[in-house]
mmCIF file of N, CA and C in Angstrom:
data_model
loop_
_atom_site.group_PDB
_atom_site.id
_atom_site.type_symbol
_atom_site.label_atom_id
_atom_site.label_comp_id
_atom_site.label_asym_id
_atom_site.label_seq_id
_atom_site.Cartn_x
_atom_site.Cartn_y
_atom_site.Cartn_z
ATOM 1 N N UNK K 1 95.936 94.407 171.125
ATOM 2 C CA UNK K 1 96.825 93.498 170.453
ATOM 3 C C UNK K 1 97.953 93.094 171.402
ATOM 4 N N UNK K 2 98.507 91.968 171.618
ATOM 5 C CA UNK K 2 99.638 91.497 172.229
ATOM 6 C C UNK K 2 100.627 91.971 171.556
ATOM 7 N N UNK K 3 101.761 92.277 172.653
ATOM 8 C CA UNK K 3 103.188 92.550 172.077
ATOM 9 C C UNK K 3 104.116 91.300 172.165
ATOM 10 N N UNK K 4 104.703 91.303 171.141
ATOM 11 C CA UNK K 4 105.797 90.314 171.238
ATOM 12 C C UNK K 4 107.351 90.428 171.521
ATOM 13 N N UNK K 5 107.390 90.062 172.610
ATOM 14 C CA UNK K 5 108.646 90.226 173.277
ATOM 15 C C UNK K 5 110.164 89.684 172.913
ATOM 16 N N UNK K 6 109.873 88.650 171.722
ATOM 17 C CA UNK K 6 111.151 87.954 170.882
ATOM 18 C C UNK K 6 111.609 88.981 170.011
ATOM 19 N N UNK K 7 111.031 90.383 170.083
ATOM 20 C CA UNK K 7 111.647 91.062 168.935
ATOM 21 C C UNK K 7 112.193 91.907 169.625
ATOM 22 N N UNK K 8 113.460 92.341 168.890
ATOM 23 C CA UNK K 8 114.065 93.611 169.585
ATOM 24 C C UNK K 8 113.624 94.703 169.046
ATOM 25 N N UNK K 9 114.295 96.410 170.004
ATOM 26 C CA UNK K 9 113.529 97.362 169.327
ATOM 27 C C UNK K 9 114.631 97.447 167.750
ATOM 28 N N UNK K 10 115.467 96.800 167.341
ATOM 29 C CA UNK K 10 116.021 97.115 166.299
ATOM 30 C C UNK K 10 115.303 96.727 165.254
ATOM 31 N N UNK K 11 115.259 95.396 165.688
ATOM 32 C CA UNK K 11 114.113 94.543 164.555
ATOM 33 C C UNK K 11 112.510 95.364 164.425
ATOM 34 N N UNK K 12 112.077 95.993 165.620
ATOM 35 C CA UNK K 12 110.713 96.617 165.258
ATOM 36 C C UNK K 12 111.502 97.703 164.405
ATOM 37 N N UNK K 13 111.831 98.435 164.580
ATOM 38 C CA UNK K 13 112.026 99.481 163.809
ATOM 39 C C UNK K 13 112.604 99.864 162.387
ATOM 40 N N UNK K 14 113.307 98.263 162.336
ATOM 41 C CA UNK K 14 113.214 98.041 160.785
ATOM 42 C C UNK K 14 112.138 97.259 160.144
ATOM 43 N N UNK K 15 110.986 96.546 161.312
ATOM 44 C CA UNK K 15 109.681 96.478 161.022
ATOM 45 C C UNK K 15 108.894 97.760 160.574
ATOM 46 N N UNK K 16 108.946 98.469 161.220
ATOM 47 C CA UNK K 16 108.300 99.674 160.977
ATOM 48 C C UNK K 16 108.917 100.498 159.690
ATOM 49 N N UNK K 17 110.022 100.484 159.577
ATOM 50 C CA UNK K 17 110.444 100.863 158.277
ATOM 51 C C UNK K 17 110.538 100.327 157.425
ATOM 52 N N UNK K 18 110.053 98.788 157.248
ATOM 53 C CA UNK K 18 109.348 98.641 155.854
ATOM 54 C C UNK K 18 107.933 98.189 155.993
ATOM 55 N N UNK K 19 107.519 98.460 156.906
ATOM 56 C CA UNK K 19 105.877 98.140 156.789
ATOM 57 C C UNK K 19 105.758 98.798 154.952
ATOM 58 N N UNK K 20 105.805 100.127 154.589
ATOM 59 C CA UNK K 20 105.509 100.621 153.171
ATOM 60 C C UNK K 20 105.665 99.984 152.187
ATOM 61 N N UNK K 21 107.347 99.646 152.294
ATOM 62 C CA UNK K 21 107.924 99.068 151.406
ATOM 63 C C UNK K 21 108.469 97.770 151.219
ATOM 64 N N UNK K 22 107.959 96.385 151.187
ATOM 65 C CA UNK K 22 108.962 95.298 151.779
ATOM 66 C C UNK K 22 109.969 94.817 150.793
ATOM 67 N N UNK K 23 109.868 95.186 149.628
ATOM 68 C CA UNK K 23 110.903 94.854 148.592
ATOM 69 C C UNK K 23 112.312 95.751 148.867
ATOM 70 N N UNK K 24 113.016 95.879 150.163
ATOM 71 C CA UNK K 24 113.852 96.894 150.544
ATOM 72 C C UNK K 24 115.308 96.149 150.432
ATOM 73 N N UNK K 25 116.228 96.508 150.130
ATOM 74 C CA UNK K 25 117.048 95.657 149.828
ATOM 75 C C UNK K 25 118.101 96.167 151.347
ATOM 76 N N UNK K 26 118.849 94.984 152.029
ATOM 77 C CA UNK K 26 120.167 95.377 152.869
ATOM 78 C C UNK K 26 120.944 96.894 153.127
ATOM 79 N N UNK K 27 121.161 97.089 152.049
ATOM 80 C CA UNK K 27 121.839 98.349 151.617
ATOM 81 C C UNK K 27 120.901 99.634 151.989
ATOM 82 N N UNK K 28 119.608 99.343 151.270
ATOM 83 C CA UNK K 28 119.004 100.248 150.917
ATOM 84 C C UNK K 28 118.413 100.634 152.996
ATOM 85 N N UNK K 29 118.548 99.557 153.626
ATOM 86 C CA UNK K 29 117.846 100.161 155.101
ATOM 87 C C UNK K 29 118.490 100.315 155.749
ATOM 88 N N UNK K 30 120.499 100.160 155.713
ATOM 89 C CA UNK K 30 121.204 100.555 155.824
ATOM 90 C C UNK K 30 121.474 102.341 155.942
ATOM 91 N N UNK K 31 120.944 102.146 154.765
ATOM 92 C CA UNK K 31 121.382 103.812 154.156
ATOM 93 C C UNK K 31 120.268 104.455 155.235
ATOM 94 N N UNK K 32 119.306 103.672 155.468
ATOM 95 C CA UNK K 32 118.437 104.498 156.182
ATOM 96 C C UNK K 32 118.478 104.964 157.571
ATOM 97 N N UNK K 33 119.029 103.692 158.000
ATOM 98 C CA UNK K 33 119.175 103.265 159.458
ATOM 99 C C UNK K 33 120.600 104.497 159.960
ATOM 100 N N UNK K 34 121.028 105.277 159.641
ATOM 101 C CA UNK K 34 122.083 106.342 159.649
ATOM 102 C C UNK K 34 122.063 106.596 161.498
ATOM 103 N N UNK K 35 123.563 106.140 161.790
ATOM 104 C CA UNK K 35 123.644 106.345 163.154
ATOM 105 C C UNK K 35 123.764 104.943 163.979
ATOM 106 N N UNK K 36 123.351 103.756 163.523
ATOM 107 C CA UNK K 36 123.286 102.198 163.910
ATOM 108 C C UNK K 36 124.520 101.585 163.204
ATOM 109 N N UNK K 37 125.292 100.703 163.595
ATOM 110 C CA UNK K 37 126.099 100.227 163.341
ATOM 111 C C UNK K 37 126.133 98.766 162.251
ATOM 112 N N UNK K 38 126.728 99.212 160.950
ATOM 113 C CA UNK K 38 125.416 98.555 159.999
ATOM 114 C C UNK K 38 125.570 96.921 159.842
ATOM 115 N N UNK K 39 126.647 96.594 160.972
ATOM 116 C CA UNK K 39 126.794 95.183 161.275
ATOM 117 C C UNK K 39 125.476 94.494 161.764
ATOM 118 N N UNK K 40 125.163 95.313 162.875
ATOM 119 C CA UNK K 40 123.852 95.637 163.582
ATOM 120 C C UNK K 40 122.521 95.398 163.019
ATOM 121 N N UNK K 41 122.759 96.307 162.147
ATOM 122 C CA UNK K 41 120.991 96.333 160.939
ATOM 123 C C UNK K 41 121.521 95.073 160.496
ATOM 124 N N UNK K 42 122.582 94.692 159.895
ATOM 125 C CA UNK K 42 122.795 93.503 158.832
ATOM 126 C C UNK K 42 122.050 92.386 159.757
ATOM 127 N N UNK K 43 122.889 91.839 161.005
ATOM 128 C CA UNK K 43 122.154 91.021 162.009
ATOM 129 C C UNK K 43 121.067 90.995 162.323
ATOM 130 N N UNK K 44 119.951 92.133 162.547
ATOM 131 C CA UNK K 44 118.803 92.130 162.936
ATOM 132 C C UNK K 44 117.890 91.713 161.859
ATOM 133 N N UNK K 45 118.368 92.144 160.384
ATOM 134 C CA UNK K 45 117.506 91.675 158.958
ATOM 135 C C UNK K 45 117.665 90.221 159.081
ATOM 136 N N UNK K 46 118.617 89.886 159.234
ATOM 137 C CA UNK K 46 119.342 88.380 159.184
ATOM 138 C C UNK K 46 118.272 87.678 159.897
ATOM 139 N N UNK K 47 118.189 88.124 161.388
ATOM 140 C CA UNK K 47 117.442 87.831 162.361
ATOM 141 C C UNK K 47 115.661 87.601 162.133
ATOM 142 N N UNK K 48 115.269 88.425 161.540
ATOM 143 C CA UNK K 48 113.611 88.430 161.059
ATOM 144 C C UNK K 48 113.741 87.324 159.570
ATOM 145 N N UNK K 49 114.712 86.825 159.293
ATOM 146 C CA UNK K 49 114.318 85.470 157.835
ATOM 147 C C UNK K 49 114.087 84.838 159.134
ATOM 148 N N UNK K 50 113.210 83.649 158.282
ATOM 149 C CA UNK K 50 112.882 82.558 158.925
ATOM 150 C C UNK K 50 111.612 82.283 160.231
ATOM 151 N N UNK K 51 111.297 83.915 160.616
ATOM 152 C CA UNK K 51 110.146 84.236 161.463
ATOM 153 C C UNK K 51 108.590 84.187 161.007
ATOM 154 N N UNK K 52 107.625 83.879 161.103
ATOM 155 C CA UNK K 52 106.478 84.416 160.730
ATOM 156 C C UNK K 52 105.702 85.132 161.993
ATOM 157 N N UNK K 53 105.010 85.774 161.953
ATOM 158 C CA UNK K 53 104.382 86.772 162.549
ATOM 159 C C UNK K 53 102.743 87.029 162.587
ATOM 160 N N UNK K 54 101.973 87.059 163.383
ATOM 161 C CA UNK K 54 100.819 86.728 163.039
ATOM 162 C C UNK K 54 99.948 87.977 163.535
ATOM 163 N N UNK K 55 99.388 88.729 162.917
ATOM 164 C CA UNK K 55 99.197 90.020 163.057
ATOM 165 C C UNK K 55 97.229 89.816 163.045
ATOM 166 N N UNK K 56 96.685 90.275 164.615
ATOM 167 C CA UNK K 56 95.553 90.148 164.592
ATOM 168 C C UNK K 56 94.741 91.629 164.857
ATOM 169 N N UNK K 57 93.698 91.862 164.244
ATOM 170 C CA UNK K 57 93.309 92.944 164.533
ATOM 171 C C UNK K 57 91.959 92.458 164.795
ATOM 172 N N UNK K 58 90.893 93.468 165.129
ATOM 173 C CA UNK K 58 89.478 93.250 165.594
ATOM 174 C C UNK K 58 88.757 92.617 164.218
ATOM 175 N N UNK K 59 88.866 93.201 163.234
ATOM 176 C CA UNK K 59 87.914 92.007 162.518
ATOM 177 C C UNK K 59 88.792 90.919 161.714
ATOM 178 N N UNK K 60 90.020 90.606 161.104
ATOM 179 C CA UNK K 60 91.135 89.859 160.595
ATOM 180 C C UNK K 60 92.202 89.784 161.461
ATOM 181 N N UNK K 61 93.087 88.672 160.953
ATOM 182 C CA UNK K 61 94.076 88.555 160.927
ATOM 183 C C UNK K 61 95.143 87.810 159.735
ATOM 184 N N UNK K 62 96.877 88.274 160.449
ATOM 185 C CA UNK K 62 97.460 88.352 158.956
ATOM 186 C C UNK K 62 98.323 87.456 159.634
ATOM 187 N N UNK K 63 98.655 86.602 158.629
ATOM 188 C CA UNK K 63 100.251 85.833 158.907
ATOM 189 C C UNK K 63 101.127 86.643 157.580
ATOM 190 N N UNK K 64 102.150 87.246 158.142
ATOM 191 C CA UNK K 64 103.542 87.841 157.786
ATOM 192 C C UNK K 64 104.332 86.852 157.406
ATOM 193 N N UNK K 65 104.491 86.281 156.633
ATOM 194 C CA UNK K 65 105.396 84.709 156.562
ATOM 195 C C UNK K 65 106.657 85.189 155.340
ATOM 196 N N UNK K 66 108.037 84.411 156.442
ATOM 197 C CA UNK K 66 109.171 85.137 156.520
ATOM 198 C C UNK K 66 109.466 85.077 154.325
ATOM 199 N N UNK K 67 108.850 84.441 153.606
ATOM 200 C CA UNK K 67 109.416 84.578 152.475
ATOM 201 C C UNK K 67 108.313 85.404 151.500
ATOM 202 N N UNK K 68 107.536 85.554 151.831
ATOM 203 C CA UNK K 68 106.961 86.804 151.434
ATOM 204 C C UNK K 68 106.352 87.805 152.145
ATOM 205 N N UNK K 69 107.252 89.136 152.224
ATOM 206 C CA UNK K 69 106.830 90.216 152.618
ATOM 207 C C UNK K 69 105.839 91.052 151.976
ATOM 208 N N UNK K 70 105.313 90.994 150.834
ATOM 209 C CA UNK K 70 104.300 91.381 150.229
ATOM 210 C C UNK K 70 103.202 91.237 150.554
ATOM 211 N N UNK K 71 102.096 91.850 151.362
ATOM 212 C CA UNK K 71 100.986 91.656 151.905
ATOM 213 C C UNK K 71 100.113 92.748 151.422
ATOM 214 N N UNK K 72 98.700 92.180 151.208
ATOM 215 C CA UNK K 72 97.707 93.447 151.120
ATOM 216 C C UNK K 72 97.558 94.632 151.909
ATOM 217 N N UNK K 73 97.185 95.660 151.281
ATOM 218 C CA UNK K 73 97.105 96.800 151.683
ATOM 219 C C UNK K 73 96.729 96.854 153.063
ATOM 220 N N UNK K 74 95.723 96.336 153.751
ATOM 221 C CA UNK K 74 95.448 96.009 154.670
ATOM 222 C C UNK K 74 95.677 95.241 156.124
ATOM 223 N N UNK K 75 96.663 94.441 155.066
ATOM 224 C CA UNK K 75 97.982 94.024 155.866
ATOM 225 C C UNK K 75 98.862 94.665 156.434
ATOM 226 N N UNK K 76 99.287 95.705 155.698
ATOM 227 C CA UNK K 76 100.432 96.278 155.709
ATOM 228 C C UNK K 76 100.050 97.345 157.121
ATOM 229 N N UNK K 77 98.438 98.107 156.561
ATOM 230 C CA UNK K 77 98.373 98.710 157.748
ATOM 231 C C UNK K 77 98.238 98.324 159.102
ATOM 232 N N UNK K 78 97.713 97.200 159.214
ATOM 233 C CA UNK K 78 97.951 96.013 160.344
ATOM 234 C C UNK K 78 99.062 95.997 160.839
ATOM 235 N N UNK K 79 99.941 95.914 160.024
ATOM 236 C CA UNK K 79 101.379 95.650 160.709
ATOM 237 C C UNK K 79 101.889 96.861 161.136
ATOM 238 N N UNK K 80 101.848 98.033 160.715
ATOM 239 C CA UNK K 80 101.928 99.364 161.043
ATOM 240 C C UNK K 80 101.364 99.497 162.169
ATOM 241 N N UNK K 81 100.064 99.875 162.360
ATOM 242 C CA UNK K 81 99.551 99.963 164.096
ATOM 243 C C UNK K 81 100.358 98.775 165.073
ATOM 244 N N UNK K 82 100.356 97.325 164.399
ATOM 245 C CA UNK K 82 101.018 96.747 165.561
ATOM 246 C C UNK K 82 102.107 96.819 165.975
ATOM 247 N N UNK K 83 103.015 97.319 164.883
ATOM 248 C CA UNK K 83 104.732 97.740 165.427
ATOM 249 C C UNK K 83 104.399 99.061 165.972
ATOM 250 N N UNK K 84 104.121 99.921 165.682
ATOM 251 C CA UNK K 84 103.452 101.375 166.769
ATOM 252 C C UNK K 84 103.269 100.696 167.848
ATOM 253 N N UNK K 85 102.519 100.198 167.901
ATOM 254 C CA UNK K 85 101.443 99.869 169.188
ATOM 255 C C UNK K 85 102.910 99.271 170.173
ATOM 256 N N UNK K 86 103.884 97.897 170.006
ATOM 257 C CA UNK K 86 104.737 97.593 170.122
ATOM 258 C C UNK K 86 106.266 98.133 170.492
ATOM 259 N N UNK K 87 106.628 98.689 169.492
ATOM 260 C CA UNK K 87 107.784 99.699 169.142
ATOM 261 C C UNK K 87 107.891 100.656 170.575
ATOM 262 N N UNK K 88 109.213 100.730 171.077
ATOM 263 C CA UNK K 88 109.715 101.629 172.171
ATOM 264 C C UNK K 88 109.327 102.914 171.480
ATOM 265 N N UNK K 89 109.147 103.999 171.836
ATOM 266 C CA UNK K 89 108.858 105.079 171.824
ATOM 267 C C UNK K 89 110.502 105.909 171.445
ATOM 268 N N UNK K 90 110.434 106.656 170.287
ATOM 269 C CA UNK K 90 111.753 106.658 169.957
ATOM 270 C C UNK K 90 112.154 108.223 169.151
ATOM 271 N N UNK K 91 112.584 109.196 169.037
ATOM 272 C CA UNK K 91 113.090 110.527 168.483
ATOM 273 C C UNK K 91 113.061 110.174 167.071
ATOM 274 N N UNK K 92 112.738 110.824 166.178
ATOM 275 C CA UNK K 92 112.883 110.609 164.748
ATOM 276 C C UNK K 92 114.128 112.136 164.709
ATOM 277 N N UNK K 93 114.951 111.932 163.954
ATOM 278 C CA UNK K 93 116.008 112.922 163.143
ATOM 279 C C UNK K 93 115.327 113.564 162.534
ATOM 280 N N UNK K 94 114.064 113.053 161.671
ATOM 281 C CA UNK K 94 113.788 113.863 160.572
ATOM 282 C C UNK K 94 112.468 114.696 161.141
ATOM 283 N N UNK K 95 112.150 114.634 162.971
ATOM 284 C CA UNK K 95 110.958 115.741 163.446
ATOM 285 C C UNK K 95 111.204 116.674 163.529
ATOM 286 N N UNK K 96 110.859 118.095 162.998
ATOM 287 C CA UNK K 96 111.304 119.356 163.147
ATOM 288 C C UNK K 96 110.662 119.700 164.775
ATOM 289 N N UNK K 97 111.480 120.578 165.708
ATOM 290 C CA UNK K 97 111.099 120.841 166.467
ATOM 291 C C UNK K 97 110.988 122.508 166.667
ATOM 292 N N UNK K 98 109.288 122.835 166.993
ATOM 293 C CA UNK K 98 109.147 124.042 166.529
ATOM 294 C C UNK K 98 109.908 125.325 167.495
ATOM 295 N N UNK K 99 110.489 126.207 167.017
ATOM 296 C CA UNK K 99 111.408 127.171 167.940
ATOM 297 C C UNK K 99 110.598 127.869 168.925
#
């Protein structure tokens, strides 16, 4: 899959954090985003309206189109491997690291 280089890693990673869920409200990825400066998240959400995204895999492909985030199941996992695939390589807070 091609990576797309117009996105930042802020924007992937609030890609990646709602691949699950796209009905996520400002606030609510805010609360998530803990540690980012939430001017920051506000700008980068701001930043992904108005984008569409075209997500190809070996047998489909998906257009992501910026006013509905609701996509089939299949979609969704699409978009998941491709922000992985994409996405800087990054520490999660919530990985336990074993002693």
């Amino acid at each position: 899959m091609r990576r797309t280089s117009s996105l930042t890693g802020l924007e992937l990673s609030i890609l990646l954090y709602l691949h699950g869920d796209f009905e996520r409200s400002d606030e609510e990825i805010m609360a998530e985003c803990r540690g980012i400066e939430q001017e920051s998240v506000r700008h980068a959400v701001r930043g992904l309206a108005g984008r569409e995204f075209i997500i190809r895999t070996k047998e489909e492909e998906f257009l992501l189109r910026p006013d509905c985030w609701l996509i089939t199941y299949a979609g969704r996992q699409a978009l998941r491997q491709w922000v992985s695939a994409a996405a800087p390589v990054r520490r999660s807070s919530r990985t336990r690291v074993p002693a």
